[in-house]
CSV table of C-alpha atoms and ligand atoms in Angstrom, one decimal:
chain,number,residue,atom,x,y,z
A,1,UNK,CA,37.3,3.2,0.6
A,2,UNK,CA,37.3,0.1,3.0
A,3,UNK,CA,34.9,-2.0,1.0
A,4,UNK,CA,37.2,-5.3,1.2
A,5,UNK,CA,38.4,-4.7,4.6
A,6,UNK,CA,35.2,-6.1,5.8
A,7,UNK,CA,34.6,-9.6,5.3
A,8,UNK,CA,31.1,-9.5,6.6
A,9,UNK,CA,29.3,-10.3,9.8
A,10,UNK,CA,30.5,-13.1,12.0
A,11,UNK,CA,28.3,-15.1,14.8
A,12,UNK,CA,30.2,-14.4,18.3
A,13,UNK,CA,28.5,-18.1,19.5
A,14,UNK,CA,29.1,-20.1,16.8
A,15,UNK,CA,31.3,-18.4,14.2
A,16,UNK,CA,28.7,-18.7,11.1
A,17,UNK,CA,29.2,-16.2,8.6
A,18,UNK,CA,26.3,-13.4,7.3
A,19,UNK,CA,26.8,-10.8,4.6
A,20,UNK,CA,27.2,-7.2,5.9
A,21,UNK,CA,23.7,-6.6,6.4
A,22,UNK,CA,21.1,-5.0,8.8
A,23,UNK,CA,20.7,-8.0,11.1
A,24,UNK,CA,22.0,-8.7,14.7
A,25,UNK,CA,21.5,-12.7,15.4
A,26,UNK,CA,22.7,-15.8,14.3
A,27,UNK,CA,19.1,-18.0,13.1
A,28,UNK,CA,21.3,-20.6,14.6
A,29,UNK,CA,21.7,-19.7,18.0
A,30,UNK,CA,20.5,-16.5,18.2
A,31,UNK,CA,23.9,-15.3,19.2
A,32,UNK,CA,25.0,-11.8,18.6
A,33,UNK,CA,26.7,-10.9,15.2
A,34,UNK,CA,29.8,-9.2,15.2
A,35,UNK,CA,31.7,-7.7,12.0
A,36,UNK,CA,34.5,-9.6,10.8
A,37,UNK,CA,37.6,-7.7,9.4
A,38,UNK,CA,40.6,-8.9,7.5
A,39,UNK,CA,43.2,-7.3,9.3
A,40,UNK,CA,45.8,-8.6,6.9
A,41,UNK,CA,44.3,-6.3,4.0
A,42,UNK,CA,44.0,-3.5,7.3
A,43,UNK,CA,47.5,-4.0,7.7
A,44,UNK,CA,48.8,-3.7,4.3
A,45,UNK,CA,46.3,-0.5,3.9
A,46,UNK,CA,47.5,1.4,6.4
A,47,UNK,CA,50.1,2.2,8.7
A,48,UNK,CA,50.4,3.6,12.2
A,49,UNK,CA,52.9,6.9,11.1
A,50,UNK,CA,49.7,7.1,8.3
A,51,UNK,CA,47.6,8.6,11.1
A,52,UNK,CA,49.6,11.3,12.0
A,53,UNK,CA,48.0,13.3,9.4
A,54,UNK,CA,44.6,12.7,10.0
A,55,UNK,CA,42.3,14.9,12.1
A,56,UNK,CA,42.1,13.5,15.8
A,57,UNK,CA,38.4,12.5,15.5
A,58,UNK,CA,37.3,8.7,16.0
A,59,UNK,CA,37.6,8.7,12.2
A,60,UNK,CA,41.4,8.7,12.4
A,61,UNK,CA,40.7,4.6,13.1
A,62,UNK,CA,38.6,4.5,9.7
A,63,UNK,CA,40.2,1.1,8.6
A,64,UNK,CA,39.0,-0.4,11.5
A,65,UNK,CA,35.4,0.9,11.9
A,66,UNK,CA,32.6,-0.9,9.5
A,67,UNK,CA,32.2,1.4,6.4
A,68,UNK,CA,32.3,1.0,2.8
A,69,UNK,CA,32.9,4.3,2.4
A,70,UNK,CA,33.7,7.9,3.8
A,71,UNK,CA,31.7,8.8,6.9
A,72,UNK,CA,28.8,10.4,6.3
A,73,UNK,CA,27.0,11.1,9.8
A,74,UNK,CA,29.1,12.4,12.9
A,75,UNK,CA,32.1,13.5,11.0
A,76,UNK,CA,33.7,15.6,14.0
A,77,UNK,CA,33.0,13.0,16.7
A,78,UNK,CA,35.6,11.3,19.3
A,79,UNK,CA,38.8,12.5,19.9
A,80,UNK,CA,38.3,13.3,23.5
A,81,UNK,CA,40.9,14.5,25.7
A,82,UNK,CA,43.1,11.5,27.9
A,83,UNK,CA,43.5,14.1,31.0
A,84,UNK,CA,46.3,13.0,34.0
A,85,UNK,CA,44.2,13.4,37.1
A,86,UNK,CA,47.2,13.6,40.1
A,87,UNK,CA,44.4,15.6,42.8
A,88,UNK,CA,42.1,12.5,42.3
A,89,UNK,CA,45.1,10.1,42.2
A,90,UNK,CA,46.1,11.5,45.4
A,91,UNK,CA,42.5,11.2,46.9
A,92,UNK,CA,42.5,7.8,45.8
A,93,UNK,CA,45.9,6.5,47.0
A,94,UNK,CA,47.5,5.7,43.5
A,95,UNK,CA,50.2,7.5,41.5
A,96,UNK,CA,49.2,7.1,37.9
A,97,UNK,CA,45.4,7.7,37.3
A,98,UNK,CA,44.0,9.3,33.9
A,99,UNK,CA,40.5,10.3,32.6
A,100,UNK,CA,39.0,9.3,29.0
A,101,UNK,CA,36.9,12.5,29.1
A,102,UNK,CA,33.9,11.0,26.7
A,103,UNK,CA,32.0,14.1,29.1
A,104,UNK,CA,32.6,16.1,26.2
A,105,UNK,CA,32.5,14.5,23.1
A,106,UNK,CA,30.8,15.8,20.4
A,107,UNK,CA,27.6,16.6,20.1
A,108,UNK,CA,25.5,15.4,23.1
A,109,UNK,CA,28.7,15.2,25.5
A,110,UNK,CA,28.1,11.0,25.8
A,111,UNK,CA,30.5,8.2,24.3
A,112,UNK,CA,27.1,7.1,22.5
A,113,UNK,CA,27.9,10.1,19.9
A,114,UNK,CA,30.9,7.0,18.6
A,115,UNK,CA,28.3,4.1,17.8
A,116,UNK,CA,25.7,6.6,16.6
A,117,UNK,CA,28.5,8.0,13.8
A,118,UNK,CA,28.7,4.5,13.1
A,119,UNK,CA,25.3,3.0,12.7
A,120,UNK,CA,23.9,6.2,11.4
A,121,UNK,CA,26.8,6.2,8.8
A,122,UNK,CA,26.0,2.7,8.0
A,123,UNK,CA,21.9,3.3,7.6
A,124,UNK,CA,22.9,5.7,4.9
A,125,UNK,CA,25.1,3.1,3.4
A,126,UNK,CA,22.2,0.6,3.7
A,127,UNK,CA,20.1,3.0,2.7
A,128,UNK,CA,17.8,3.4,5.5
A,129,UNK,CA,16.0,7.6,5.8
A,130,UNK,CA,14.2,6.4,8.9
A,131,UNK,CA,16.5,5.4,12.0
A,132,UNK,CA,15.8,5.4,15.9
A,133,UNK,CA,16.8,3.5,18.8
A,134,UNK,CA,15.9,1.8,22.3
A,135,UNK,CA,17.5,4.2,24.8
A,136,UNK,CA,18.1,4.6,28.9
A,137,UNK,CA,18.8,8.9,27.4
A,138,UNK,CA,21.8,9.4,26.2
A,139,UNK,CA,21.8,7.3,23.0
A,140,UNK,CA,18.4,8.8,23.0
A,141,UNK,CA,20.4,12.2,22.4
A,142,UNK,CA,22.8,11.1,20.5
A,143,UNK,CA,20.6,9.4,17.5
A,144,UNK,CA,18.1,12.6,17.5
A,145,UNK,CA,21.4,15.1,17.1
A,146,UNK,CA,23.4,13.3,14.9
A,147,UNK,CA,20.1,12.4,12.9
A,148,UNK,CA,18.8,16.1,12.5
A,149,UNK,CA,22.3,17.3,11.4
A,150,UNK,CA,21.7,14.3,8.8
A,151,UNK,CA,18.4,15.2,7.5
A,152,UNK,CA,16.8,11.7,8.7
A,153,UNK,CA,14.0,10.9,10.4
A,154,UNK,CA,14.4,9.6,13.9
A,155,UNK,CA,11.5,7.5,16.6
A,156,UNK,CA,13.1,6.6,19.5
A,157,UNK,CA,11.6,5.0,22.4
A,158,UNK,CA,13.0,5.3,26.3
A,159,UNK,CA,11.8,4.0,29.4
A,160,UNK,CA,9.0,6.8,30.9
A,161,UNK,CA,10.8,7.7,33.6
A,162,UNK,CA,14.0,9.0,32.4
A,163,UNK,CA,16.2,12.2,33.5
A,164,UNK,CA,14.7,15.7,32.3
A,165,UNK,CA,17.5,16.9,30.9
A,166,UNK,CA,17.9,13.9,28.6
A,167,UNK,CA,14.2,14.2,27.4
A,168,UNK,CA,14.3,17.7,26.4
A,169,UNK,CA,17.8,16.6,25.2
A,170,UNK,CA,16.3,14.6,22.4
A,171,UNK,CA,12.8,16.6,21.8
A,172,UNK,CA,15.1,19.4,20.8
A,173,UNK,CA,16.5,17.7,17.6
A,174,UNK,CA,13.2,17.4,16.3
A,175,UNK,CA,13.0,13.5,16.7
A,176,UNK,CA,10.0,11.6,17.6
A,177,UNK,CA,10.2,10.7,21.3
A,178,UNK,CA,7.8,7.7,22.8
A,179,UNK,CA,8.2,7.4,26.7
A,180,UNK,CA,7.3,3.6,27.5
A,181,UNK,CA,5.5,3.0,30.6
A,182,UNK,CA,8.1,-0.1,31.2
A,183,UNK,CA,12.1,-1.0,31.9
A,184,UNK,CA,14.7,-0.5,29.4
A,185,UNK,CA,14.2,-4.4,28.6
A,186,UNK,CA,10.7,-3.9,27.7
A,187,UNK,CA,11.5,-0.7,25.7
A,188,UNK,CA,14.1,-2.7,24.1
A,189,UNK,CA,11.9,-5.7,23.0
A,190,UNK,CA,9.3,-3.2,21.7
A,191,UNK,CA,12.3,-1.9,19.5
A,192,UNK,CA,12.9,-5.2,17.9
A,193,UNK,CA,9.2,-5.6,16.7
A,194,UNK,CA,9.4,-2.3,15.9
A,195,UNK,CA,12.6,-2.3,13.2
A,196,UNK,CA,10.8,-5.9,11.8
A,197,UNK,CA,7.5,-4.5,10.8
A,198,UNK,CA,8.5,-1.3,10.0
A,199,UNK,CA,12.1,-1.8,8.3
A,200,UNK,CA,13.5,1.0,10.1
A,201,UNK,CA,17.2,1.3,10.9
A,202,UNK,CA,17.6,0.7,14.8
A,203,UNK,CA,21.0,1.4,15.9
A,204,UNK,CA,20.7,-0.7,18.4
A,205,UNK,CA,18.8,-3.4,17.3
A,206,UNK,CA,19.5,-4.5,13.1
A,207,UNK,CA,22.5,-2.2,13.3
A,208,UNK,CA,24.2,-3.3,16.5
A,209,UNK,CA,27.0,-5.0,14.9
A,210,UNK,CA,28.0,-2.1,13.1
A,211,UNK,CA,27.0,0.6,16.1
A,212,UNK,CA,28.7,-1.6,18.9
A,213,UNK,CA,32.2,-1.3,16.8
A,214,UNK,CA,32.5,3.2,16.9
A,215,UNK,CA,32.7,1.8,21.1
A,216,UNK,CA,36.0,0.6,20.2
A,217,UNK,CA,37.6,4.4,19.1
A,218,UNK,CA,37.6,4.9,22.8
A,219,UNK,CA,39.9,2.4,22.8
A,220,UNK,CA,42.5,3.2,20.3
A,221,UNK,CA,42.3,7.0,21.5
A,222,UNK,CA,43.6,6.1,24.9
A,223,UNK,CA,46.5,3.8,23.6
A,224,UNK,CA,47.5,6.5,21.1
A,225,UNK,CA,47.0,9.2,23.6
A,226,UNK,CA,49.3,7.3,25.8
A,227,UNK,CA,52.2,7.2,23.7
A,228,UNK,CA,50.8,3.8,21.8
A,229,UNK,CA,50.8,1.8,24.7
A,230,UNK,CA,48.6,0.4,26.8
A,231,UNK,CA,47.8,0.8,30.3
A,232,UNK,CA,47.6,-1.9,32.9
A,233,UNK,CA,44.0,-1.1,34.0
A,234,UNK,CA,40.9,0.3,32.4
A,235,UNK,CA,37.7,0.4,34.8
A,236,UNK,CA,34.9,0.8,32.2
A,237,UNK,CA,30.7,1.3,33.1
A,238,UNK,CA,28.9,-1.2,31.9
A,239,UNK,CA,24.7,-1.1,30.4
A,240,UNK,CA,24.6,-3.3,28.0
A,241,UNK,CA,27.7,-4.4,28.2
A,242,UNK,CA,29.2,-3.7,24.9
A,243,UNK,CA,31.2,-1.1,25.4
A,244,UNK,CA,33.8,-3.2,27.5
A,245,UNK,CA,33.7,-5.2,25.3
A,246,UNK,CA,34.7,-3.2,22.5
A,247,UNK,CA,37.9,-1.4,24.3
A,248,UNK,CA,39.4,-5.3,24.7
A,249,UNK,CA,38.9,-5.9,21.3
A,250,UNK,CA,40.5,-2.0,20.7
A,251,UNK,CA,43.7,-3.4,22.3
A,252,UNK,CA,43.8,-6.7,21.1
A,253,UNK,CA,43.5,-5.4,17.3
A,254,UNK,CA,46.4,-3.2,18.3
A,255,UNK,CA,48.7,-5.4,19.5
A,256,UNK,CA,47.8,-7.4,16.2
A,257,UNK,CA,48.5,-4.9,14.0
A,258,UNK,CA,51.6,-3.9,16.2
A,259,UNK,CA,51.0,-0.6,16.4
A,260,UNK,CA,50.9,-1.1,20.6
A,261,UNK,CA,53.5,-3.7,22.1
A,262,UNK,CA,51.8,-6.6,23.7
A,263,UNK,CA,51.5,-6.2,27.6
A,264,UNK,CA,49.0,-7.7,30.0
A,265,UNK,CA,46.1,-5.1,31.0
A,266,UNK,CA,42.8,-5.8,33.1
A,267,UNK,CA,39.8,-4.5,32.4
A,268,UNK,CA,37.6,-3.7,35.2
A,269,UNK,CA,33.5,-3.3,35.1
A,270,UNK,CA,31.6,-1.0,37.1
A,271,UNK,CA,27.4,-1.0,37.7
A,272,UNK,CA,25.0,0.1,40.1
A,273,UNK,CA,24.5,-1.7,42.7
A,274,UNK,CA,20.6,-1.2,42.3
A,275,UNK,CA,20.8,-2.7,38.6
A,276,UNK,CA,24.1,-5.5,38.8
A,277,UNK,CA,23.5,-8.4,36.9
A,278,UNK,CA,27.2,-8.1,35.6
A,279,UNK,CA,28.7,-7.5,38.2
A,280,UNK,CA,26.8,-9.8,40.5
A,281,UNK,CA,27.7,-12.8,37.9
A,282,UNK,CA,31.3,-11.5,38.3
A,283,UNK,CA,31.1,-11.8,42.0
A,284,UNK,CA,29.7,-15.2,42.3
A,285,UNK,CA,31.7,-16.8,39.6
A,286,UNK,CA,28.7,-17.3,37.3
A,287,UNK,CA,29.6,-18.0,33.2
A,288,UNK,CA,26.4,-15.6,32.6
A,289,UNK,CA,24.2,-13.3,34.5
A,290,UNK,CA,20.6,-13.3,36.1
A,291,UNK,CA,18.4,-10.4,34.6
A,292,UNK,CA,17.5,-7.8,37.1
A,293,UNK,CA,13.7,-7.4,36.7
A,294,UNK,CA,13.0,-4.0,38.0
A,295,UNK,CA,16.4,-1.7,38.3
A,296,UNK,CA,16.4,0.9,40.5
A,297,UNK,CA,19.2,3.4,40.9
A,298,UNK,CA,19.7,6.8,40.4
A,299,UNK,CA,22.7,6.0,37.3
A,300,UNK,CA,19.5,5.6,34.6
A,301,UNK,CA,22.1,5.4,31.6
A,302,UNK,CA,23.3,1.9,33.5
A,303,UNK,CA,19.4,0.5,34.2
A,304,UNK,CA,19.5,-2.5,32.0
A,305,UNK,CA,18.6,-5.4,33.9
A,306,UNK,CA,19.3,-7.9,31.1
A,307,UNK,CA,22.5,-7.1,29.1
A,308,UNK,CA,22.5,-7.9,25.5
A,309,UNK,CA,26.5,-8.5,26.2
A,310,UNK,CA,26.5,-9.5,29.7
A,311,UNK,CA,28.2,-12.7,28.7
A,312,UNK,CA,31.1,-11.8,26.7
A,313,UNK,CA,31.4,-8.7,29.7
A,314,UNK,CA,32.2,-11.3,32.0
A,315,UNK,CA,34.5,-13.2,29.8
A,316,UNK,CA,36.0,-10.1,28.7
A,317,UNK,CA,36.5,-9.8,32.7
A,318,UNK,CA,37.8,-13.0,33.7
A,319,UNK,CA,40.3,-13.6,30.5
A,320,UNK,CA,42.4,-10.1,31.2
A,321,UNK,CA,42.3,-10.7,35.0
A,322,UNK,CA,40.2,-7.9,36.2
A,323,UNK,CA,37.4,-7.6,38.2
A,324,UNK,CA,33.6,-6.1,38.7
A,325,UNK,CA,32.2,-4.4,41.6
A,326,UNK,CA,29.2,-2.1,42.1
A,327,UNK,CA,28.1,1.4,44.1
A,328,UNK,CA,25.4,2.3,45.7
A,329,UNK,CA,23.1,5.4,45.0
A,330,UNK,CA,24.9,7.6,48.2
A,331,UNK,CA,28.6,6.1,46.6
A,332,UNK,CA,27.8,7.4,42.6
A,333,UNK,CA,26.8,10.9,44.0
A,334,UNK,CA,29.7,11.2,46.3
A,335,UNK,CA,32.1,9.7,43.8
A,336,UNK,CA,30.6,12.5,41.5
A,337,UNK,CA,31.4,15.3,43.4
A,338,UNK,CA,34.9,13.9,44.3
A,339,UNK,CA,35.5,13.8,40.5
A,340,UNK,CA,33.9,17.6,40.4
A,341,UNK,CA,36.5,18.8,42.9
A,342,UNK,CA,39.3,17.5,42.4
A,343,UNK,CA,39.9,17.1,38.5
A,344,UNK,CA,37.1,20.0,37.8
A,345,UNK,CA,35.2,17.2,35.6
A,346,UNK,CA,31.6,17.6,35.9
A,347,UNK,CA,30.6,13.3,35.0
A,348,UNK,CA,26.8,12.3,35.0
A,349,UNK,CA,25.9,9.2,37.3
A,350,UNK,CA,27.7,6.5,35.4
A,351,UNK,CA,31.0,8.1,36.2
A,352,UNK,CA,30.2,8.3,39.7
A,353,UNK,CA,29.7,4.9,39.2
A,354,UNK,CA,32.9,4.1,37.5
A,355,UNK,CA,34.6,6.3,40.0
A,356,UNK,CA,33.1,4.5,43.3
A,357,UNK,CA,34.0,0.9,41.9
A,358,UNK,CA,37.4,2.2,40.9
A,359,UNK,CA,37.9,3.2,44.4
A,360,UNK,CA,36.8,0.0,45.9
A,361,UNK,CA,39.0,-1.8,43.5
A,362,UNK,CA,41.8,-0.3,44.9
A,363,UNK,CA,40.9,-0.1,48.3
A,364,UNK,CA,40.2,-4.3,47.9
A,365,UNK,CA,44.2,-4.7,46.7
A,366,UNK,CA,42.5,-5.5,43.1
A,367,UNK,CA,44.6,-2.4,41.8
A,368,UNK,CA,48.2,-1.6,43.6
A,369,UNK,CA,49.1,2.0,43.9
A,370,UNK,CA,52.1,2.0,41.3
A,371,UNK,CA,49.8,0.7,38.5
A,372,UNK,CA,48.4,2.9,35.6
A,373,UNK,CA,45.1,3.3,35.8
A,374,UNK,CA,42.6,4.8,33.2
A,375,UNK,CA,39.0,5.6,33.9
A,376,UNK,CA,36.5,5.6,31.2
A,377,UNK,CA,33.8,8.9,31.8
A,378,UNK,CA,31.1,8.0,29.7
A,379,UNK,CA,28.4,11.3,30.2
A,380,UNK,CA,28.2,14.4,31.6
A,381,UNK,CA,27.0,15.7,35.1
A,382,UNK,CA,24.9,18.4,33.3
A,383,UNK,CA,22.3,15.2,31.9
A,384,UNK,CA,21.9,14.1,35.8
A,385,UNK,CA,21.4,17.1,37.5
A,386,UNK,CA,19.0,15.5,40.0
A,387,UNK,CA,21.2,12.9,41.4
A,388,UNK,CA,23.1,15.8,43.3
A,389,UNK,CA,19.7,16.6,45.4
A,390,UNK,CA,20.5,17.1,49.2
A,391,UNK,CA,24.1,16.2,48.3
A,392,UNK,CA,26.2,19.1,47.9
A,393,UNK,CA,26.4,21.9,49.9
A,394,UNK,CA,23.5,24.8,49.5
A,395,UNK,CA,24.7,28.2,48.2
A,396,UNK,CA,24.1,30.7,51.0
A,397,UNK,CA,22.0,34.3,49.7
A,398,UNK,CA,23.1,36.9,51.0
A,399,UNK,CA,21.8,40.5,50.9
A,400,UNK,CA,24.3,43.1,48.5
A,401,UNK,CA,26.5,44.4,51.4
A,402,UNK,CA,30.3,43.7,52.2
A,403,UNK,CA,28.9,43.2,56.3
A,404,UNK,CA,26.8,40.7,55.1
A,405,UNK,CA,29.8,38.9,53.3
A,406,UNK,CA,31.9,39.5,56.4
A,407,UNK,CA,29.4,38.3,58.7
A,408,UNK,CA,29.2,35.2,56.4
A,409,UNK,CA,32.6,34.6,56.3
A,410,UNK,CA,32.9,34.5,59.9
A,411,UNK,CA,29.8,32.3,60.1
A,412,UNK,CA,29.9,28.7,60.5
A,413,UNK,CA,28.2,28.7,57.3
A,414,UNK,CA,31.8,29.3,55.9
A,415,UNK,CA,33.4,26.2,57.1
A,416,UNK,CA,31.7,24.3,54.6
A,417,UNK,CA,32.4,26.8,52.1
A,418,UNK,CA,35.2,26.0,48.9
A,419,UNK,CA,38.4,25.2,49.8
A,420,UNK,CA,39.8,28.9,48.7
A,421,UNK,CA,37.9,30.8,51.6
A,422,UNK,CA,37.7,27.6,54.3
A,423,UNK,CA,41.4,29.2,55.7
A,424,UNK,CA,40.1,32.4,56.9
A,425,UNK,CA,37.1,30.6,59.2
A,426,UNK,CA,39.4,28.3,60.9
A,427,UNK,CA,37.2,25.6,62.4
A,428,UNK,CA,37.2,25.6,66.3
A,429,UNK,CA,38.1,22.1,67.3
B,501,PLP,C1,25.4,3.5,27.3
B,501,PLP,C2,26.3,4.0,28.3
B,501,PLP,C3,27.3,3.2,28.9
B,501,PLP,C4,27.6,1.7,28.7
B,501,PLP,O1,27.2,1.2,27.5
B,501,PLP,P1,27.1,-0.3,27.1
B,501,PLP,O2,25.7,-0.6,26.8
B,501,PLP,O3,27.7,-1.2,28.2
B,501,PLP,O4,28.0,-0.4,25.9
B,501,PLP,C5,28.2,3.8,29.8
B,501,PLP,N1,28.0,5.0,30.2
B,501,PLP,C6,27.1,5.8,29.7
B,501,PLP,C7,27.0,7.2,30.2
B,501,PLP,C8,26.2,5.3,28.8
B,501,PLP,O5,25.2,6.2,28.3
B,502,ZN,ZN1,25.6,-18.8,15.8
């Protein structure tokens, strides 16, 4: 299909070509590879009207996503709903606020489910039966689904102390799990010796070219699902810091192709503050950050202390204009539950997280209230059940009699019941 719409791979340090091949770094520089397109053959293959007859799945993009031929692994995956969010916007002080909803994407309800479809499409390609990853949980998921639904074999190795639902999340599929008694960074470095001696496919190690690209169908998704246009601010959670990334590049391939007019956009990074090395490097004006040696926050799916892309993040930051900020443990649960009630969108920890430093971006004049704002939510609340703990309100138990529910309702329990029954306890000032 797209054979000779990929040039090859590309380093992002020194521009040195590779061939489109299972390997990550320049033997230069070590700098990250990145896969190079000719977008005047994209351009003469396809055209914007084309897509309109093409299932609204990330796949939709297929010129512009790393293949050589038709996907293989995580057909039905992307396509997410862009959701208006006026009860938040009004909570928040601004009049044009949306949701990317990646919450529910398809299968493990995580944007990773995009660069898995990718890299595990590309491991058949290369011809790779065993694949796995390094993972803070949710790519973790994602590989073991996508993998069991492709008959491969997966290992994938997370940090020990990871979220329960996100263990039995990926124990499920069948795939070998390791828990390493270490950070993500360690986990991570393990994973490179790992795919050398043992050839394996790691989508996130040999195949990170390739994987980090699927990042950039969130991208096109919310320009197309806003009327092929783009908005003026995206506040995006950042881990490794590809993502980000990869929603610039989205835009600027757009306005290449001109399927999106050119118009200035920021894009904004959020982390926690427990594990900020962007964000912190942001803040003080630094060209590149400082590894964080021991995160510690309850948004696990952000915990890496030394971004692979921390330096094109902050580039990515400073070039469009935006900004990066970070939120506290007591911030991403609140912001969680603020999302919850008033947009009925139940986010894990790194959309608190986006939530909070969206917020504060505002609240700091960084974002003025007529703007258009889209926030990326990257996981879903169900994975990161145990941030909520002593947060939200506990569910009285009552006995199965209407004078019970009476006397309830008349308690003071019931002033910090939902909104829907709060008007018949009217709270004695
Ligand atoms: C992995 C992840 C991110 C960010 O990923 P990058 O490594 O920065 O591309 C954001 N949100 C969630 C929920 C994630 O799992
Ligand atoms: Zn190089």
């Amino acid at each position: 299909m797209s054979a000779t719409l990929v040039r090859g791979l590309k380093c992002r340090l020194c521009g040195k070509h590779y061939p489109k091949e299972p390997i990550n770094f320049c033997t230069e520089d070590f700098g990250p590879l990145e896969v190079d397109y000719d977008y005047e053959a994209i351009a003469r293959r396809v055209r914007r009207s084309d897509l309109q007859r093409r299932p609204f799945t990330m796949w939709r993009y297929r010129e512009l996503l790393p293949l050589d031929g038709e996907p293989t692994v995580g057909q039905f995956v992307g396509g997410t709903p862009l959701l208006p969010a006026p009860r938040l916007a009004k909570a928040l002080g601004v009049r044009r606020l949306w949701i990317k909803n990646d919450a529910v994407n398809f299968p493990t309800l995580s944007f990773k489910d995009r660069v898995v479809a990718v890299a595990l499409s590309k491991a058949r390609e290369f011809g790779f039966d065993t694949v796995g990853c390094a993972s803070t949980g949710n790519l973790a998921n994602s590989v073991a689904a996508n993998a069991a639904a492709a008959g491969m074999t997966a290992y994938i190795l997370v940090p020990a102390e990871i979220e329960q639902a996100k263990i039995i999340g990926t124990t499920v599929y069948g795939a070998r799990l390791v828990r390493v008694q270490g950070t993500y960074d360690q986990v991570n470095r393990l994973c490179t010796q790992i795919a050398f001696k043992y050839g394996w496919g790691l989508v996130n190690i040999n195949l990170r070219p390739f994987y980090a690209e699927g990042s950039k169908s969130m991208g096109y998704e919310v320009a197309e699902q806003l009327g092929w246009r783009l908005p003026q601010h995206v506040v995006v959670p950042m881990a490794g810091g590809s993502l980000i990334g990869k929603i610039h590049k989205a835009f600027q391939e757009l306005q290449q192709l001109g399927w999106v007019s050119p118009s200035p956009y920021r894009v904004h990074g959020a982390q926690a503050s427990g594990c900020a090395p962007i964000s912190t490097a942001v803040k003080n004006g630094w060209d590149s950050h400082q590894p964080v040696k021991t995160p510690q926050t309850i948004a696990r799916s952000l915990a890496i202390g030394d971004p692979a892309d921390g330096y094109f993040a902050i580039r990515v930051i400073r070039e469009t204009g935006g900004w990066a900020e970070d939120a506290s443990d007591s911030e991403i649960a609140e912001s969680m539950a603020l999302l919850a009630e008033t947009e009925g969108i139940f986010a894990e920890t790194a959309g608190g997280v986006t939530l909070a430093v969206a917020r504060k971006l505002i609240e700091q004049g960084r974002i003025s209230s007529d703007d258009e704002i889209v926030l990326c939510i990257t996981g879903n609340g169900l994975k990161t059940q145990e941030a909520l703990n002593g947060v939200l309100t506990e569910a009285p138990v009552i006995p199965p009699r209407l004078e019970e529910f009476d006397r309830l309702l008349a308690s003071r329990l019931a002033t910090s019941a939902p909104e829907s029954i709060r008007p018949l306890a009217p709270a004695t000032a």
